[in-house]
Coordinates of C-alpha atoms and ligand atoms in Angstrom, one line a residue:
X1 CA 2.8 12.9 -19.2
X2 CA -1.0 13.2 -18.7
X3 CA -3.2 11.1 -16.0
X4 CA -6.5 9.7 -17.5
X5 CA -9.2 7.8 -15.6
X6 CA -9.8 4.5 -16.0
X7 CA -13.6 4.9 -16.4
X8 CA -13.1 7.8 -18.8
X9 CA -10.2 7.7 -21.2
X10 CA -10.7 11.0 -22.5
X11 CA -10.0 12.8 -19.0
X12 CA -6.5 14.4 -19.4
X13 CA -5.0 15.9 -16.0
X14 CA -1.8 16.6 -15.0
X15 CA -0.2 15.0 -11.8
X16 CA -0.6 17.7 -9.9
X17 CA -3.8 17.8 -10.8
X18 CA -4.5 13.8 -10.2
X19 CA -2.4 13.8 -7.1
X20 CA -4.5 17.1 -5.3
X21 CA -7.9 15.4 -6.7
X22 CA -6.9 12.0 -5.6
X23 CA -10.0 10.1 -7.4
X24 CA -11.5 10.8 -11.2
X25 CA -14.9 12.7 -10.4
X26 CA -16.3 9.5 -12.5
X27 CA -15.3 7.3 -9.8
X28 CA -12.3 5.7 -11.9
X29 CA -8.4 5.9 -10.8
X30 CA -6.0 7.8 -12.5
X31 CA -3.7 5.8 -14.9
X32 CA -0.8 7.3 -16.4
X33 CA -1.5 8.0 -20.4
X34 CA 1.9 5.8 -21.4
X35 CA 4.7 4.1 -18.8
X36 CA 7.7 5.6 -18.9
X37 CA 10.8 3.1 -20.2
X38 CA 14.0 2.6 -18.3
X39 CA 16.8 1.0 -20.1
X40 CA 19.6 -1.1 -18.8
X41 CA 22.1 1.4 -19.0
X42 CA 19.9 3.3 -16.9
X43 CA 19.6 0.6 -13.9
X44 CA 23.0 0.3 -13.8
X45 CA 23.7 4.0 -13.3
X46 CA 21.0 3.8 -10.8
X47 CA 23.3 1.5 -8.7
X48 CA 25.3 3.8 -7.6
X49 CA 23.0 6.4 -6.6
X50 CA 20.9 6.6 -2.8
X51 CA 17.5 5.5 -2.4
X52 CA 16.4 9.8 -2.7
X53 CA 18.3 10.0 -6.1
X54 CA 17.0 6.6 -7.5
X55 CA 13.5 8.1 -6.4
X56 CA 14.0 11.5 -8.0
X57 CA 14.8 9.7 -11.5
X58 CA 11.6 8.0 -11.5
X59 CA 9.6 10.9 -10.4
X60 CA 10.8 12.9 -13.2
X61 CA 9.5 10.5 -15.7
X62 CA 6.0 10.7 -13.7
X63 CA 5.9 13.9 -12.3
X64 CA 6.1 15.9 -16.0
X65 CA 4.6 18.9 -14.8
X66 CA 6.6 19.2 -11.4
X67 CA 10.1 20.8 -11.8
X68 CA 13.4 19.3 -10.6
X69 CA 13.5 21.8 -7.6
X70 CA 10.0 20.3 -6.1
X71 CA 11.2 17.1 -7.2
X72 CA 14.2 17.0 -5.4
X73 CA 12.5 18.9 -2.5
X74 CA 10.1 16.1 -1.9
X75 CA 12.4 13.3 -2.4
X76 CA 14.6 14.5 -0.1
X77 CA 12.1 15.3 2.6
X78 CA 11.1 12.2 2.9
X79 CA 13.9 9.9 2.0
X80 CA 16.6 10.5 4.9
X81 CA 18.0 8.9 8.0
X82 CA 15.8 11.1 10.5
X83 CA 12.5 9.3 9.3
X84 CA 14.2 6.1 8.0
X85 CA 16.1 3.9 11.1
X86 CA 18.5 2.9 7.6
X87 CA 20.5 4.7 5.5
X88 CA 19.1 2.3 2.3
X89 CA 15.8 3.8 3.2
X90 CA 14.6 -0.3 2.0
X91 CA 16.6 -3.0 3.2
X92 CA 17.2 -6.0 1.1
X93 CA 18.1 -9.1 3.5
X94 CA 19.2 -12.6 2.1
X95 CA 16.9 -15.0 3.1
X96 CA 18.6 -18.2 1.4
X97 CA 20.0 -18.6 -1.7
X98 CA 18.2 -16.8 -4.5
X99 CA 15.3 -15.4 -2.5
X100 CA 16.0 -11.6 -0.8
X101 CA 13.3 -10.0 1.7
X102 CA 12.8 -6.5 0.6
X103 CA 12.6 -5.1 3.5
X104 CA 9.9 -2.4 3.3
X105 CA 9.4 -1.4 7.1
X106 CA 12.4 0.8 8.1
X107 CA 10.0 3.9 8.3
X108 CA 8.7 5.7 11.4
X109 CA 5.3 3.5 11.6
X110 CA 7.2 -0.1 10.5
X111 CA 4.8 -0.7 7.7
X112 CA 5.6 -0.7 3.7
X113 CA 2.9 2.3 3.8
X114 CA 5.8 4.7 4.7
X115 CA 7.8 4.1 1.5
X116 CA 4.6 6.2 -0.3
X117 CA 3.2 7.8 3.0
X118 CA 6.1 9.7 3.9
X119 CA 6.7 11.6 0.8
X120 CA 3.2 11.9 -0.4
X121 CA 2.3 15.4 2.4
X122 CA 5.3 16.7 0.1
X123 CA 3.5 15.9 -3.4
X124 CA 0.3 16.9 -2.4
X125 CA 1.3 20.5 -1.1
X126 CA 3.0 20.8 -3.8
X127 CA 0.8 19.9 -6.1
X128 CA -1.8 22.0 -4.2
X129 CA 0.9 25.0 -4.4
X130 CA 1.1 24.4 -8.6
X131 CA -2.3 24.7 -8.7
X132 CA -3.0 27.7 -6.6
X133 CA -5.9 25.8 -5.1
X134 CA -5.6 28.0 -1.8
X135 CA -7.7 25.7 0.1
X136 CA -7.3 23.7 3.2
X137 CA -7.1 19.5 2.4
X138 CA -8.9 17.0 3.9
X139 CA -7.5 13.6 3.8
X140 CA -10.2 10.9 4.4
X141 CA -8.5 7.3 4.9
X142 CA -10.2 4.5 5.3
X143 CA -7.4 2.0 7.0
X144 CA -7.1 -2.1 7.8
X145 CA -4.3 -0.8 10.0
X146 CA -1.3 0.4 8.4
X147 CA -2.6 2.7 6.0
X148 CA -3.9 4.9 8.9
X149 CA -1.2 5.3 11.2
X150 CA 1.2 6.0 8.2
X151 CA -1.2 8.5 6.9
X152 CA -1.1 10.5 10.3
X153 CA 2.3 10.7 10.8
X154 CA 2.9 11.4 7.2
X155 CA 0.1 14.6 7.5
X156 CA 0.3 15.6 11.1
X157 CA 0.3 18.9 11.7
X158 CA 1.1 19.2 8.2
X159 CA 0.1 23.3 7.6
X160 CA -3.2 23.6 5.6
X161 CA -4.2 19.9 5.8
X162 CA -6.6 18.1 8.3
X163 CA -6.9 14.5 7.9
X164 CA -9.5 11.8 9.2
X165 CA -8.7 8.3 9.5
X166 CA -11.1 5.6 9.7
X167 CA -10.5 1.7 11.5
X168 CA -12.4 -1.1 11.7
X169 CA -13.2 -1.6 15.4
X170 CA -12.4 -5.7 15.5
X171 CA -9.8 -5.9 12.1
X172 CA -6.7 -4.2 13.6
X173 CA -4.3 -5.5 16.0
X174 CA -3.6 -4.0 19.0
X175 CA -0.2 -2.5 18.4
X176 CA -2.0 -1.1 15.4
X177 CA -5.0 0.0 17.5
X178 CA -2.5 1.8 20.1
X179 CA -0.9 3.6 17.1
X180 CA -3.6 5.6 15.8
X181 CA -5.8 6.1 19.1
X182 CA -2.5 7.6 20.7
X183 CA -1.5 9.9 17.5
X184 CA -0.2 13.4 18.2
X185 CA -0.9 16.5 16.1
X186 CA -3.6 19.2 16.5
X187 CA -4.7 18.6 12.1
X188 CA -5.5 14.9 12.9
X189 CA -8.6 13.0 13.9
X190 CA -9.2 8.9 14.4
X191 CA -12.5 7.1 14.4
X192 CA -13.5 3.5 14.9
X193 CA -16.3 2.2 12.9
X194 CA -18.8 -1.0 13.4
X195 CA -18.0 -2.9 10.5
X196 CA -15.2 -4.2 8.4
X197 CA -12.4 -2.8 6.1
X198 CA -14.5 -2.4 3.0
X199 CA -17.4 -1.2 4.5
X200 CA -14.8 1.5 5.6
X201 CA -13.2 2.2 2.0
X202 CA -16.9 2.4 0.7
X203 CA -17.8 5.0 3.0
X204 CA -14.9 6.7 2.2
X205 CA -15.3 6.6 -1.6
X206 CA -18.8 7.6 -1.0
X207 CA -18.3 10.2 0.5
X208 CA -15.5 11.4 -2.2
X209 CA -17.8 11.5 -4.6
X210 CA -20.6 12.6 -3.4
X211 CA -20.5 16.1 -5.0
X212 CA -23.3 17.9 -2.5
X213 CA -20.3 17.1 0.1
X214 CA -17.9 18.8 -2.3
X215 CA -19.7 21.6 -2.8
X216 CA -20.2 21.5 0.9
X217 CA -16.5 21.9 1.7
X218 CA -15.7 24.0 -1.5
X219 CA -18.1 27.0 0.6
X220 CA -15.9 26.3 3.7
X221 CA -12.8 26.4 1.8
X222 CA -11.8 23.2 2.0
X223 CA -11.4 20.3 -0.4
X224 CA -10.9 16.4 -0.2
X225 CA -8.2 14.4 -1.1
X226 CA -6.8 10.6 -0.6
X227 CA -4.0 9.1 0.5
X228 CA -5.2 5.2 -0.1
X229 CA -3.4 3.7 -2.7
X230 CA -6.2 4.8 -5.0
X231 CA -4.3 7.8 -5.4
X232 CA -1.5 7.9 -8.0
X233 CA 0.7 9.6 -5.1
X234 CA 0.5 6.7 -3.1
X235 CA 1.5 4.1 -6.1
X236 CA 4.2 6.1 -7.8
X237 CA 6.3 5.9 -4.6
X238 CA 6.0 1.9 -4.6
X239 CA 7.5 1.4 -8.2
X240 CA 10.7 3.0 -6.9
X241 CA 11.3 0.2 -4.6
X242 CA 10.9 -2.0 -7.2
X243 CA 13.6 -0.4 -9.5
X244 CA 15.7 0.3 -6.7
X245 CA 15.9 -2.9 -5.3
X246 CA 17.0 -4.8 -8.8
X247 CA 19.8 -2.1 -9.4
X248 CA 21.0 -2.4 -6.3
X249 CA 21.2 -6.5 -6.7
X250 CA 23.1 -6.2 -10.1
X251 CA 25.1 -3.5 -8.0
X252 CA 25.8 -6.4 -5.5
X253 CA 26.5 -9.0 -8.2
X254 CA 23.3 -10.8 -6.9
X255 CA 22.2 -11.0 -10.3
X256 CA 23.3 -10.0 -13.8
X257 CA 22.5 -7.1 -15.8
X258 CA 19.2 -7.9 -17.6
X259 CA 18.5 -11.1 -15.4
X260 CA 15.2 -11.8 -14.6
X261 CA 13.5 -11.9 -11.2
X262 CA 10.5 -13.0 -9.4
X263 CA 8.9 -11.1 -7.4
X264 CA 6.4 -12.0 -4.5
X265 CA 3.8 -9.7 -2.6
X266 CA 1.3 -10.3 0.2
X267 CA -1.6 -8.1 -1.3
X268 CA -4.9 -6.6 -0.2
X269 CA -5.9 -4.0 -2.1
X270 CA -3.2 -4.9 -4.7
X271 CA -1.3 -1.5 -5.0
X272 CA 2.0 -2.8 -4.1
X273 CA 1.9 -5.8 -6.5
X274 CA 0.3 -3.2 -9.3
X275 CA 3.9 -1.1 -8.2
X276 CA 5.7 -4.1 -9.4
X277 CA 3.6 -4.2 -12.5
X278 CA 4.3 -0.9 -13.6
X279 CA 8.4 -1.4 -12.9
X280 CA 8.1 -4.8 -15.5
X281 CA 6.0 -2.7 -17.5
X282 CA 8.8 0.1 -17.5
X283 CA 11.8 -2.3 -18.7
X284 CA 12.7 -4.0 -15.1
X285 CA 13.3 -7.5 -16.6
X286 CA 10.5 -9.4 -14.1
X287 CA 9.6 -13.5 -14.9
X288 CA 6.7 -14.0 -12.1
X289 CA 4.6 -11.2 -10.1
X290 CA 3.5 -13.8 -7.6
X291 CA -0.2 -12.4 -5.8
X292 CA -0.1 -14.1 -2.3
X293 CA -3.4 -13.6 -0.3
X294 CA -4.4 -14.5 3.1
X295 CA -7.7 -16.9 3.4
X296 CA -9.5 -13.7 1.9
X297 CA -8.8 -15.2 -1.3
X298 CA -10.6 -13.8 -3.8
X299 CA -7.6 -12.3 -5.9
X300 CA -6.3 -16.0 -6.0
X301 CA -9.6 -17.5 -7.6
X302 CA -9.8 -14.2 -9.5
X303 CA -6.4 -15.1 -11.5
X304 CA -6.9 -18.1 -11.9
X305 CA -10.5 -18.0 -13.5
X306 CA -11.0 -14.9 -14.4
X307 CA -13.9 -14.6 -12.2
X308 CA -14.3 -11.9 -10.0
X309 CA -16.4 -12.6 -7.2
X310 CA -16.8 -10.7 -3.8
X311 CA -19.4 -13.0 -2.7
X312 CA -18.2 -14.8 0.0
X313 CA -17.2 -15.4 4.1
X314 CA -14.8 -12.6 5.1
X315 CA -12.6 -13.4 7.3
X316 CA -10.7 -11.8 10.1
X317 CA -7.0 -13.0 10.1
X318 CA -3.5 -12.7 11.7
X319 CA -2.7 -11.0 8.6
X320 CA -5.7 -7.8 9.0
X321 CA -3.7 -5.4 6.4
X322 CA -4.8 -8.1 3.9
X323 CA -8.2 -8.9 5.0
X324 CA -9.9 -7.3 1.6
X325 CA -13.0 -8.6 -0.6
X326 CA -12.5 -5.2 -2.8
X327 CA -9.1 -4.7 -4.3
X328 CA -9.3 -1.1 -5.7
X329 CA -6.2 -1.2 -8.0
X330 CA -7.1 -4.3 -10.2
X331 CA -9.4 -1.4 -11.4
X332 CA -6.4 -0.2 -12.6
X333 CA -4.0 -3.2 -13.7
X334 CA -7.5 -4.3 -15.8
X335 CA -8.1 -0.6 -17.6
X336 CA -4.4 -1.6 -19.0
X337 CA -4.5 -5.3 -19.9
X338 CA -7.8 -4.6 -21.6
X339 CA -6.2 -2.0 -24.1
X340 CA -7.5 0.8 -22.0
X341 CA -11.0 0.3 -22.7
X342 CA -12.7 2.1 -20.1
X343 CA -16.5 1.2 -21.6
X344 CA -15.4 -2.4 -20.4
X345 CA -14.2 -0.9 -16.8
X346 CA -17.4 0.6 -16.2
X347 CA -19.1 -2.5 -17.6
X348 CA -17.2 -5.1 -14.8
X349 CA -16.8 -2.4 -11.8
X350 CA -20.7 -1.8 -12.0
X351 CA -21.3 -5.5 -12.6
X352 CA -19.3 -5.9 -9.0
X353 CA -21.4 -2.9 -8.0
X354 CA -24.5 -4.2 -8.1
X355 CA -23.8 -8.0 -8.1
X356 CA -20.7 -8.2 -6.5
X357 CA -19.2 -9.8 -9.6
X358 CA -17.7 -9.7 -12.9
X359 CA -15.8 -11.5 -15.5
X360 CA -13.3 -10.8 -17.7
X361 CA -12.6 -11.3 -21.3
X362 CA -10.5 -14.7 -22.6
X363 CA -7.5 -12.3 -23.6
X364 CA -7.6 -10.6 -20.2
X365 CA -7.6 -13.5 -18.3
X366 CA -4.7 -15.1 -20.8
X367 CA -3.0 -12.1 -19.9
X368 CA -3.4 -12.7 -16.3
X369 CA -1.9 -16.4 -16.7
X370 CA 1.2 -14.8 -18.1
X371 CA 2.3 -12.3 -15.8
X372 CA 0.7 -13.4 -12.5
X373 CA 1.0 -16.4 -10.2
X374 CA -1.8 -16.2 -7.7
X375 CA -2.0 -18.3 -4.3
X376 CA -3.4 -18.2 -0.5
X377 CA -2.8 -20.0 3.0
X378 CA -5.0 -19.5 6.1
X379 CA -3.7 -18.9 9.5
X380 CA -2.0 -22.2 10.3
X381 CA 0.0 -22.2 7.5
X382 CA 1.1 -18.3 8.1
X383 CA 2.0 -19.7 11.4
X384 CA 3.9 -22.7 10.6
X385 CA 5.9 -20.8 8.0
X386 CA 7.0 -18.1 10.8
X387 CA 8.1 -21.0 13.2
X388 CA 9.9 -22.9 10.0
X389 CA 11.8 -19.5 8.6
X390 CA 12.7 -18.8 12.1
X391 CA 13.8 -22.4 12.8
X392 CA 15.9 -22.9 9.6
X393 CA 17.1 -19.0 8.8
X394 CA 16.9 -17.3 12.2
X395 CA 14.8 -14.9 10.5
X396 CA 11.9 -13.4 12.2
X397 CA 8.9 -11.7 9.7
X398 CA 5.6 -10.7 10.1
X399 CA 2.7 -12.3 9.8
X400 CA 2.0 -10.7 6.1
X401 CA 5.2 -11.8 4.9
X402 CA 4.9 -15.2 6.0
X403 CA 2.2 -15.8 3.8
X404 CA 4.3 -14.1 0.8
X405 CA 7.0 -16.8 1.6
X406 CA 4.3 -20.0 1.9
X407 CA 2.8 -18.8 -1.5
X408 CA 6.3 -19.1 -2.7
X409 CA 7.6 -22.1 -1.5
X410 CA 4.2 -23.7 -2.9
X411 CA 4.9 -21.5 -6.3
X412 CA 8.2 -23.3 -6.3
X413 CA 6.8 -26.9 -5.6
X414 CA 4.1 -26.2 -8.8
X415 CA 6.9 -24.7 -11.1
X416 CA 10.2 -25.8 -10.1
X417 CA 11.1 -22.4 -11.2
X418 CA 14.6 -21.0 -9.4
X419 CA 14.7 -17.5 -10.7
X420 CA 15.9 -15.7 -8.3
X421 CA 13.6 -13.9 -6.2
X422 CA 12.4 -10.5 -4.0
X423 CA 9.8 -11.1 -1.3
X424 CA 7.9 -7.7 -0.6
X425 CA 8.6 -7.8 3.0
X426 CA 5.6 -5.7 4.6
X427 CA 5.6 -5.2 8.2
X428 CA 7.8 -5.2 10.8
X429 CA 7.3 -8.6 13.4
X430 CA 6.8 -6.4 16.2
X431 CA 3.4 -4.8 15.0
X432 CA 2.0 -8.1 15.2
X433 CA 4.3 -9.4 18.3
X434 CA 1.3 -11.6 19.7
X435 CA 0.4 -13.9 16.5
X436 CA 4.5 -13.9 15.7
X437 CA 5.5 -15.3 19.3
X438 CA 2.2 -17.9 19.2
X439 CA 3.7 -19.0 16.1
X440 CA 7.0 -19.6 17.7
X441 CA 5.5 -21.4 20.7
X442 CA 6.2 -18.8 22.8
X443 CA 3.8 -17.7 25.3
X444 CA 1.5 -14.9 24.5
X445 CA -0.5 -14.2 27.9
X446 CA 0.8 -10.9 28.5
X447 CA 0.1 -7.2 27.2
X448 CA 1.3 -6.1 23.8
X449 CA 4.4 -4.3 25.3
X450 CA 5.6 -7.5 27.3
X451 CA 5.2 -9.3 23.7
X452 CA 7.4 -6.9 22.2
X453 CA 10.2 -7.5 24.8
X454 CA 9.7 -11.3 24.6
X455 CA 9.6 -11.2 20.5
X456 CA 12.9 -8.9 21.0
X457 CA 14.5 -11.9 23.3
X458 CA 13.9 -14.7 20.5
X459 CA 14.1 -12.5 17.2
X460 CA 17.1 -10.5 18.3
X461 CA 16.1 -7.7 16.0
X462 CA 16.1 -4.3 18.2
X463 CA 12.6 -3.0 19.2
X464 CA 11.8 0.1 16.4
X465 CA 12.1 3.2 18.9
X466 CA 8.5 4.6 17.5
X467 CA 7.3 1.4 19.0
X468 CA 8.8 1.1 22.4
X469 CA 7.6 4.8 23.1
X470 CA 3.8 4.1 22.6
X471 CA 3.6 2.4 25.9
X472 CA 3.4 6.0 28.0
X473 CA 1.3 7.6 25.4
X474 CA -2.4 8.7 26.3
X475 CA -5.2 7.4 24.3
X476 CA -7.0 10.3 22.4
X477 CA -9.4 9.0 20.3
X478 CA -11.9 6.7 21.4
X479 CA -14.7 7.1 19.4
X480 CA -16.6 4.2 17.9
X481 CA -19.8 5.1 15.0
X482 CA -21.9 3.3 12.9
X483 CA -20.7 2.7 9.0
X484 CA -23.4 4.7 8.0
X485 CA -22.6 7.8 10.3
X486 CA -19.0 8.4 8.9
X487 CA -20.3 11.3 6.6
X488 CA -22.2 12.7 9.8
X489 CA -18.2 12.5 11.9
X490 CA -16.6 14.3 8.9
X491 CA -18.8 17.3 9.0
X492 CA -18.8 17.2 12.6
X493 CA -14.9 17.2 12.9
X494 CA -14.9 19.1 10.4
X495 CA -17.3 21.8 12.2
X496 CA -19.5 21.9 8.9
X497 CA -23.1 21.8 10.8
X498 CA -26.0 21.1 8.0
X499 CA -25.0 17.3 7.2
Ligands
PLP501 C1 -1.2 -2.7 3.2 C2 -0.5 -4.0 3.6 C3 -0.5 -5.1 2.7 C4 -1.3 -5.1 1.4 O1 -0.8 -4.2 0.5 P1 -1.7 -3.7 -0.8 O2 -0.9 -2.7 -1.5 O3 -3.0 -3.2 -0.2 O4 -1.9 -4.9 -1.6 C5 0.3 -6.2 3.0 N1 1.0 -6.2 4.2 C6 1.0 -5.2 5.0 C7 1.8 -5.3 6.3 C8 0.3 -4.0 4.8 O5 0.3 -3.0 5.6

């Protein structure tokens, strides 16, 4: 298995090699050169086997170059009861009949980011190890909230890696804020900046490949890498879930052997819905991949038209891990659907570039029709669906989720479809305990740890321990730049002094 880039087909690089690197020096993503198939036989073997030996069968199909020993070293790393408060690593939890919340936020930060964040310090020293790169790692992350604090805990004090995480100042919530700013570890480092998400992941990405910076580094021994979900060690942990998640529902007798199901994501940058692609693509027999967006809707009007267009209000919402204009991984879904034709990926990602808009081919956007349902809600509909699952199911999600479900009820209004159905379920309620109780009705004039103990009184779901211990943490990090000083804060943390 060999890793091309999607704005240069003829690049050929191993895992290791894409994994370390992070991002093609062209600017495109690695893609894998063909998608591994899974049969039937194999998901149902898969049912009886834990979340770290499901994971360490779909690595190996990925991971070509890695051997079983560093395959079964990181999966195992990462995939146990001391990081995960449950011993399925990903819950699955009937919400009513047909429709299961994959429950993605059992990990040490209560985000979906874990499932990839925890294991991918263990492919990327690894990899580095394979490829006797003997240089220290920098990971530069450019975060709407979860990515960040997943990232650090993932890396800290990780041995020959530093990593730098950058927030915007006003998109994260305050649990979110109080995660990174009070981080531990003497390799990490957490800046806010002025401006919003993507002016944060453009920073980033300018920064990565900028190649006087490289070169910069390279003389101080040091090298960059990524862990946003525009590296393939980030996305290859997500299909797992995927596959895991329908084996373990035929397991169940849920559903039958070669059943198809729906599945439903609330996306931003649109790697976890792209997981879900790959898995269909793979042989897990999928009807619907359902694209649910906050009112940042752009991936709605995108599926539906064809029409890319970045142009537009962005606004800041209850739901900040999806408050994206620029969703890096349709980069990759598009380098597929359009036969991997990566003179028409340059073509559309420099149209949106320099216009901040493309638009696509009639076979793409057929192609689009058929596997995708795309739809959006704004705050007051996130809200009332919280208070309407909670009144009807006693279930209590996050405000993320809540949009997933709202696009699907209205998905099954429009269709009448009744496949049965997996909700990516993304955050755990208490990182956003404040917008979570308002929706309830439940009064939110008090400080976010008094929230948590409220939301714990009316959700009954016990308060995650990495949570509950923030409150008598010291802030460390309370620097705020500039977007256009973030090169000027890596070479300073990074003590490289001719920026
Ligand atoms: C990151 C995140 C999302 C969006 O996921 P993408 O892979 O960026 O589409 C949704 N919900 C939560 C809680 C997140 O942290």
């Amino acid at each position: 298995m060999y890793y091309k880039s999607t704005r240069n087909s003829s690049v050929n690089v191993t895992s290791a090699q894409a994994i370390a690197q992070g991002i093609s020096k062209d600017g495109g993503l690695f893609v894998p050169s063909e998608l591994p198939k899974i049969t039937l036989d194999d998901v149902k073997a898969l049912g009886d086997m834990s979340y770290a030996q499901r994971a360490f069968f779909v690595f190996s199909k990925y991971l070509t170059d890695f051997t079983d020993a560093e395959i079964k070293y990181c999966v195992e790393s990462a995939y146990n009861t001391k990081n995960f408060d449950s011993e399925n690593i990903a819950e699955l939890a009937h919400l009513f009949d047909g429709t299961y919340m994959l429950e993605l936020w059992h990990g040490p930060t209560c985000a979906f980011k874990d499932m990839a964040l925890q294991i991918l310090p263990y492919l990327l020293t690894t990899s580095a190890k394979k490829l006797e790169l003997n240089k220290k790692i920098v990971i530069l992350v450019a975060t709407s909230g979860d990515t960040g604090k997943a990232a650090l805990e993932g890396f800290k004090d990780v041995p020959d890696t530093e990593i730098l995480v950058f927030y915007p100042d006003d998109g994260v919530s305050a649990m979110q804020k109080k995660q990174m700013t009070t981080q531990e570890g003497k390799n990490v480092n957490v800046c806010a900046i002025k401006g919003n998400f993507d002016d944060a992941q453009n920073g980033v990405k300018a920064i990565f490949t900028n190649q006087d910076i490289a070169d910069e580094l390279d003389k101080n021994g040091m090298m960059f890498s990524s862990a946003n979900s525009i590296n393939w060690g980030r996305l290859a942990p997500q299909i797992i879930y995927y596959i895991s998640s329908y084996a373990q529902l035929v397991k169940d007798g849920e559903i039958g052997l070669g059943d198809k199901i729906n599945i439903v994501v609330p996306t931003g940058n649109f790697g976890n819905i792209l997981a879900g692609f790959y898995a269909k693509k793979m042989g897990i027999p999928v009807n619907k991949l359902i694209c649910a967006s906050n009112a940042n809707n752009v991936l709605t009007d995108f599926i539906r038209t064809g029409v890319y267009n970045r142009n537009r209000p962005f606004h800041t919402t209850i739901s900040p891990s999806m408050d994206i204009l620029i969703s890096s991984n349709l980069e990759r879904l598009l380098y597929h659907l359009s036969g991997e034709n990566d003179a028409q990926i340059r073509e559309w990602f420099g149209a949106l570039a320099s216009e901040g808009k493309y638009e696509v081919s009639n076979s793409v956007k057929e192609m689009l029709k058929d596997e995708f349902y795309a739809g959006c809600c704004d705050d007051i509909q996130t809200k009332e669906c919280i208070k309407e699952i909670y009144d009807k199911y006693s279930y209590t999600c996050d405000t993320h989720t809540a949009v997933a479900v709202k696009v699907y009820e209205d998905y099954k209004s429009a269709t009448g479809d009744e496949t049965k159905t997996i909700i990516a379920s993304t955050a755990s309620p208490y990182k956003f305990s404040g917008s979570v109780l308002d929706a309830m009705g439940i009064d939110t004039n008090s400080d976010e740890f008094e929230l948590v103990e409220k939301l714990a009184e009316a959700s009954k779901i016990p308060v995650p321990a990495s949570l509950a211990e923030l409150k008598n943490k010291d802030i460390r990090f309370k620097e705020i730049i500039d977007k256009t000083e973030m090169k000027e804060f890596v070479f300073k943390t990074l003590t490289i002094h001719n920026a």
